[in-house]
Amino acid sequence: MKNFMKEWKAEALRIIKDPGVLLLFFGVQIIYPLVYPLPYRNDVLRDIPIAVVDQDRTALSRQLVRMVDATEAVTTAHIFSSFEEARNAFMQRKISGILLIPKDFNLKIHQGRTSPLALYCDGSYFLAYREVAMAVQKAAGTLSAGIEVRRLTAGGMTQTQAMAARDPQPLLTYFLFNPAGGYSAYIVPAVLVLILHQTLLIGIGMVGGTQKEFGDTTSQTQKSSAISRTLGRIFVYLPLYGLHIIWFFGILFRIYRYPQRADLGELFFFLLPFLIATICLALSLRHLFKERVSAMMALLFTSIPILFLSGFSWPVEAIPEPLYSLAQCLPATPGIAGFLKLNHMGADFSTVAPEFFQLWGQALAYFILACLIAKQENQQG
Amino acid sequence: MKSSLPRTGFLAVMFREIGRIARNRLLIMVLFILPPLAFLFIAWFFSEGVLRNLPMVVLDQDHSALSREITRAMDASPGIRIDHVVNHVEEGREALLSGEAYGFLILPKNMEKDIWQGLAPRTILYVNNTYMISASMIMKDATMVMQSLSADRQIRQQMFHGAMSEAAMAQASPIRVDVHVPFNPYANYFYFLAATLLPTLLHMFVITSAIYAFGSELAHSTASQWLKTAGGRPWIAITAKMAPYTLVFCLWGLLMNASLFRIGVPMEGNAPFIRMGTSSMILAYQCIALFLVALCANLRLALNLAAFYASTAFAFVGVTFPAMGMPTIARIWGDLLPLTHYLRLFVDQTLRGAPVEASMDAFGCLWLFILLAGGTGFFLMPRRMIDPDCWGRT
């Protein structure tokens, strides 16, 4: 117990005396959550500018343009008379799509034939492409349905019959758990969990690198056992990151009005093994870093691969099997997956049991590893 | 051999730097080991290419020929795989919550009968929008399956009533939208992600290694020796020091582009121009590193700033969420990142096949960074080099 307190104090002093490390353990957690959601503040794409090339110039074509313009996602920024002009505007990134209404648009419809519209989308920006294609198809579909129902009722059907005849089997799609399709609520919570993971790895690595590069001014002369040393260090970071959890998921989530379907206690309980596993992994890695800045330089780029490996943006099914298995060793993988299930989908705790036990398994394995390494450190003197 | 090397001047500083790199594990890692590892990771990660066969569950309450046909057609569509058939709603909900399935389709009771009676029974699809990419994929494919099935049936019905086939088709949908994606004919999310992730990872290595190269001279109090090797000329000291890094990263950049085209990113524009863009992006980040070190005169602080600058970049460059949807302040921050301009240039020249003139603004912005950040750096750095107060700070 005495050794535990000593080691605890030594590690705490290493942090408090070091402004660089303090920034990683206190600054990042305050600044990143304020900065990172900024791009997504509007949440969904609205009024994406597209150009219309109206070669038909009839009441019907104008009605279509109005209907496209009225959609939430798209605004018809320019009406061009030639396709070439629209193409130039596209190349200058002024518009994200071109809707071409051909000359005989109105005529064909009056003749009872199918009248094709051409929509040229910018496939290079996926989200914009999806929104534009969906909005234009929806507007054209509504207009088309109106014409069809008129034709059918003209043929003697009632309105209801006509509706059923043109769409005999409607498909209703419900988006669960993030119904508005908000991009911010989609991406930021996962990134917050990742921030906990990465700042622990880099921060603890920086403490280790500083010890190696400059010698340890706070080290105790008397050696403590590997277990009490590891435990002492763990209990410096655990309460600190407990506070970060409250700040992230108790306070920030409310400010940002993100979906909260799990109570804080439940999240805390789930993230406890996540924190222990991450801290122990970081304690095991810290001896690899020989310089103060090593951890930052070596680990900075890992955030993006880890985020992708966690399977929330790119579906797990499409990740190569060996890579995915490898990712199971990282606390972030089950940590993010389980967190999203609990918090976004409001799953029962039993649903995240696999992730929960995986995290405890990692915590145990990395704890043993950290102890072994601490022991070696003792032997080296 | 050693005596033939110049003691001062450009080559002397360059050889001194190569020696420093060779003795430093960290630099060797960031220059030679991490970039190929990161590239291999991305290439492997996206090697499946298009998304296929995302799991969905079905609750079939109708047990009719039609409901089985729908289930089969869903399973056959490229984006969807029917993982299994569930027996009640609760089971479907469980499958969604546990992540076993991204979609849950309910085919209602008496569906087939109701369709023939013209009651338009509703089929319900739940998708888990926590996973937005999978959710939109499933929705798109399921909608297409239902539309083509119901269009088939409509045409059959009307042809049965004697209408001609073309007319029947027109009856089914008077207006048809043909979506062309001329500027990325593959419309493949993978190209888009791989093409943006590789430079994003590369720029992290470029900026951190440059910060370390300049900053460690101050931190380890070797700046005066550095300047002496350059014959007292800071201009030579800085450029010669950077040269090996620029060379190595430009080679990585070329390799990165080549491998992107090799795995299938369409190359519709001007290849030499892209290469110039990649090198300019690398130079721009090295100039920013010089600027940050000169400004902070502190390796650790400069590195922290660079880390913040580089690690938030991916959100602001406008690839995950397009710049036009961002609030002004986010857009301004995005414009302050050379990566944003480089990716614009890259997308213009690869996926969109834009003429070189259309990307000149992005190219100009990269050089603006080089001139402004580099210029300020060149102006400030010489004082830091000779000021012992700036040495040894950690």
mmCIF file of N, CA, C and O in Angstrom, chain B residues 291-322:
data_model
loop_
_atom_site.group_PDB
_atom_site.id
_atom_site.type_symbol
_atom_site.label_atom_id
_atom_site.label_comp_id
_atom_site.label_asym_id
_atom_site.label_seq_id
_atom_site.Cartn_x
_atom_site.Cartn_y
_atom_site.Cartn_z
ATOM 1 N N PHE B 291 7.607 27.581 -40.043
ATOM 2 C CA PHE B 291 6.935 28.733 -39.447
ATOM 3 C C PHE B 291 6.602 28.467 -37.977
ATOM 4 O O PHE B 291 6.850 29.301 -37.107
ATOM 5 N N LEU B 292 6.044 27.284 -37.699
ATOM 6 C CA LEU B 292 5.636 26.965 -36.321
ATOM 7 C C LEU B 292 6.845 26.887 -35.392
ATOM 8 O O LEU B 292 6.806 27.421 -34.276
ATOM 9 N N VAL B 293 7.921 26.255 -35.858
ATOM 10 C CA VAL B 293 9.113 26.152 -35.012
ATOM 11 C C VAL B 293 9.699 27.544 -34.773
ATOM 12 O O VAL B 293 10.060 27.902 -33.651
ATOM 13 N N ALA B 294 9.761 28.348 -35.836
ATOM 14 C CA ALA B 294 10.312 29.696 -35.694
ATOM 15 C C ALA B 294 9.453 30.532 -34.748
ATOM 16 O O ALA B 294 9.954 31.321 -33.960
ATOM 17 N N LEU B 295 8.161 30.296 -34.820
ATOM 18 C CA LEU B 295 7.239 31.068 -33.987
ATOM 19 C C LEU B 295 7.356 30.662 -32.522
ATOM 20 O O LEU B 295 7.441 31.513 -31.638
ATOM 21 N N CYS B 296 7.352 29.351 -32.254
ATOM 22 C CA CYS B 296 7.318 28.870 -30.877
ATOM 23 C C CYS B 296 8.706 28.792 -30.265
ATOM 24 O O CYS B 296 8.843 28.906 -29.050
ATOM 25 N N ALA B 297 9.714 28.548 -31.094
ATOM 26 C CA ALA B 297 11.072 28.308 -30.603
ATOM 27 C C ALA B 297 11.050 27.229 -29.528
ATOM 28 O O ALA B 297 11.747 27.311 -28.526
ATOM 29 N N ASN B 298 10.217 26.231 -29.720
ATOM 30 C CA ASN B 298 10.046 25.195 -28.712
ATOM 31 C C ASN B 298 9.530 23.954 -29.426
ATOM 32 O O ASN B 298 8.425 23.960 -29.968
ATOM 33 N N LEU B 299 10.322 22.914 -29.432
ATOM 34 C CA LEU B 299 9.978 21.712 -30.183
ATOM 35 C C LEU B 299 8.635 21.135 -29.759
ATOM 36 O O LEU B 299 7.776 20.836 -30.582
ATOM 37 N N ARG B 300 8.450 21.004 -28.438
ATOM 38 C CA ARG B 300 7.265 20.330 -27.952
ATOM 39 C C ARG B 300 5.991 21.120 -28.293
ATOM 40 O O ARG B 300 4.998 20.571 -28.756
ATOM 41 N N LEU B 301 6.063 22.428 -28.072
ATOM 42 C CA LEU B 301 4.884 23.260 -28.346
ATOM 43 C C LEU B 301 4.564 23.269 -29.839
ATOM 44 O O LEU B 301 3.413 23.115 -30.251
ATOM 45 N N ALA B 302 5.620 23.414 -30.667
ATOM 46 C CA ALA B 302 5.414 23.409 -32.114
ATOM 47 C C ALA B 302 4.809 22.090 -32.564
ATOM 48 O O ALA B 302 3.896 22.048 -33.400
ATOM 49 N N LEU B 303 5.280 20.998 -31.967
ATOM 50 C CA LEU B 303 4.773 19.685 -32.357
ATOM 51 C C LEU B 303 3.315 19.519 -31.927
ATOM 52 O O LEU B 303 2.489 18.963 -32.667
ATOM 53 N N ASN B 304 2.992 20.031 -30.735
ATOM 54 C CA ASN B 304 1.594 19.954 -30.290
ATOM 55 C C ASN B 304 0.676 20.733 -31.220
ATOM 56 O O ASN B 304 -0.404 20.267 -31.564
ATOM 57 N N LEU B 305 1.121 21.933 -31.602
ATOM 58 C CA LEU B 305 0.309 22.734 -32.515
ATOM 59 C C LEU B 305 0.136 22.012 -33.851
ATOM 60 O O LEU B 305 -0.958 21.944 -34.409
ATOM 61 N N ALA B 306 1.242 21.449 -34.338
ATOM 62 C CA ALA B 306 1.184 20.749 -35.618
ATOM 63 C C ALA B 306 0.264 19.534 -35.519
ATOM 64 O O ALA B 306 -0.491 19.224 -36.445
ATOM 65 N N ALA B 307 0.329 18.855 -34.378
ATOM 66 C CA ALA B 307 -0.509 17.669 -34.194
ATOM 67 C C ALA B 307 -1.979 18.055 -34.226
ATOM 68 O O ALA B 307 -2.811 17.383 -34.847
ATOM 69 N N PHE B 308 -2.295 19.160 -33.572
ATOM 70 C CA PHE B 308 -3.676 19.640 -33.579
ATOM 71 C C PHE B 308 -4.090 20.016 -34.999
ATOM 72 O O PHE B 308 -5.155 19.635 -35.488
ATOM 73 N N TYR B 309 -3.214 20.738 -35.667
ATOM 74 C CA TYR B 309 -3.466 21.207 -37.029
ATOM 75 C C TYR B 309 -3.703 20.035 -37.976
ATOM 76 O O TYR B 309 -4.612 20.048 -38.799
ATOM 77 N N ALA B 310 -2.886 19.002 -37.820
ATOM 78 C CA ALA B 310 -2.961 17.880 -38.759
ATOM 79 C C ALA B 310 -4.048 16.872 -38.393
ATOM 80 O O ALA B 310 -4.687 16.302 -39.275
ATOM 81 N N SER B 311 -4.280 16.671 -37.097
ATOM 82 C CA SER B 311 -5.201 15.587 -36.747
ATOM 83 C C SER B 311 -6.663 16.003 -36.876
ATOM 84 O O SER B 311 -7.536 15.151 -36.993
ATOM 85 N N THR B 312 -6.936 17.306 -36.850
ATOM 86 C CA THR B 312 -8.325 17.708 -37.074
ATOM 87 C C THR B 312 -8.595 17.913 -38.570
ATOM 88 O O THR B 312 -9.734 18.107 -38.967
ATOM 89 N N ALA B 313 -7.523 17.848 -39.379
ATOM 90 C CA ALA B 313 -7.671 18.213 -40.787
ATOM 91 C C ALA B 313 -8.740 17.404 -41.509
ATOM 92 O O ALA B 313 -9.539 17.957 -42.265
ATOM 93 N N PHE B 314 -8.777 16.110 -41.246
ATOM 94 C CA PHE B 314 -9.655 15.251 -42.034
ATOM 95 C C PHE B 314 -11.124 15.687 -41.960
ATOM 96 O O PHE B 314 -11.873 15.526 -42.919
ATOM 97 N N ALA B 315 -11.511 16.266 -40.827
ATOM 98 C CA ALA B 315 -12.900 16.707 -40.699
ATOM 99 C C ALA B 315 -13.158 17.970 -41.510
ATOM 100 O O ALA B 315 -14.286 18.223 -41.926
ATOM 101 N N PHE B 316 -12.097 18.769 -41.718
ATOM 102 C CA PHE B 316 -12.307 20.089 -42.303
ATOM 103 C C PHE B 316 -12.010 20.168 -43.800
ATOM 104 O O PHE B 316 -12.310 21.157 -44.436
ATOM 105 N N VAL B 317 -11.388 19.138 -44.356
ATOM 106 C CA VAL B 317 -11.015 19.219 -45.763
ATOM 107 C C VAL B 317 -12.205 19.042 -46.696
ATOM 108 O O VAL B 317 -12.088 19.218 -47.901
ATOM 109 N N GLY B 318 -13.345 18.690 -46.133
ATOM 110 C CA GLY B 318 -14.537 18.633 -46.975
ATOM 111 C C GLY B 318 -14.708 17.337 -47.724
ATOM 112 O O GLY B 318 -15.320 17.321 -48.785
ATOM 113 N N VAL B 319 -14.168 16.250 -47.211
ATOM 114 C CA VAL B 319 -14.407 14.977 -47.890
ATOM 115 C C VAL B 319 -15.470 14.147 -47.171
ATOM 116 O O VAL B 319 -16.342 13.582 -47.816
ATOM 117 N N THR B 320 -15.402 14.090 -45.838
ATOM 118 C CA THR B 320 -16.451 13.357 -45.135
ATOM 119 C C THR B 320 -17.757 14.132 -45.221
ATOM 120 O O THR B 320 -18.815 13.557 -45.409
ATOM 121 N N PHE B 321 -17.660 15.421 -45.095
ATOM 122 C CA PHE B 321 -18.823 16.294 -45.178
ATOM 123 C C PHE B 321 -18.412 17.460 -46.080
ATOM 124 O O PHE B 321 -17.441 18.139 -45.781
ATOM 125 N N PRO B 322 -19.121 17.673 -47.201
ATOM 126 C CA PRO B 322 -18.650 18.666 -48.174
ATOM 127 C C PRO B 322 -18.583 20.076 -47.596
ATOM 128 O O PRO B 322 -19.397 20.453 -46.749
#
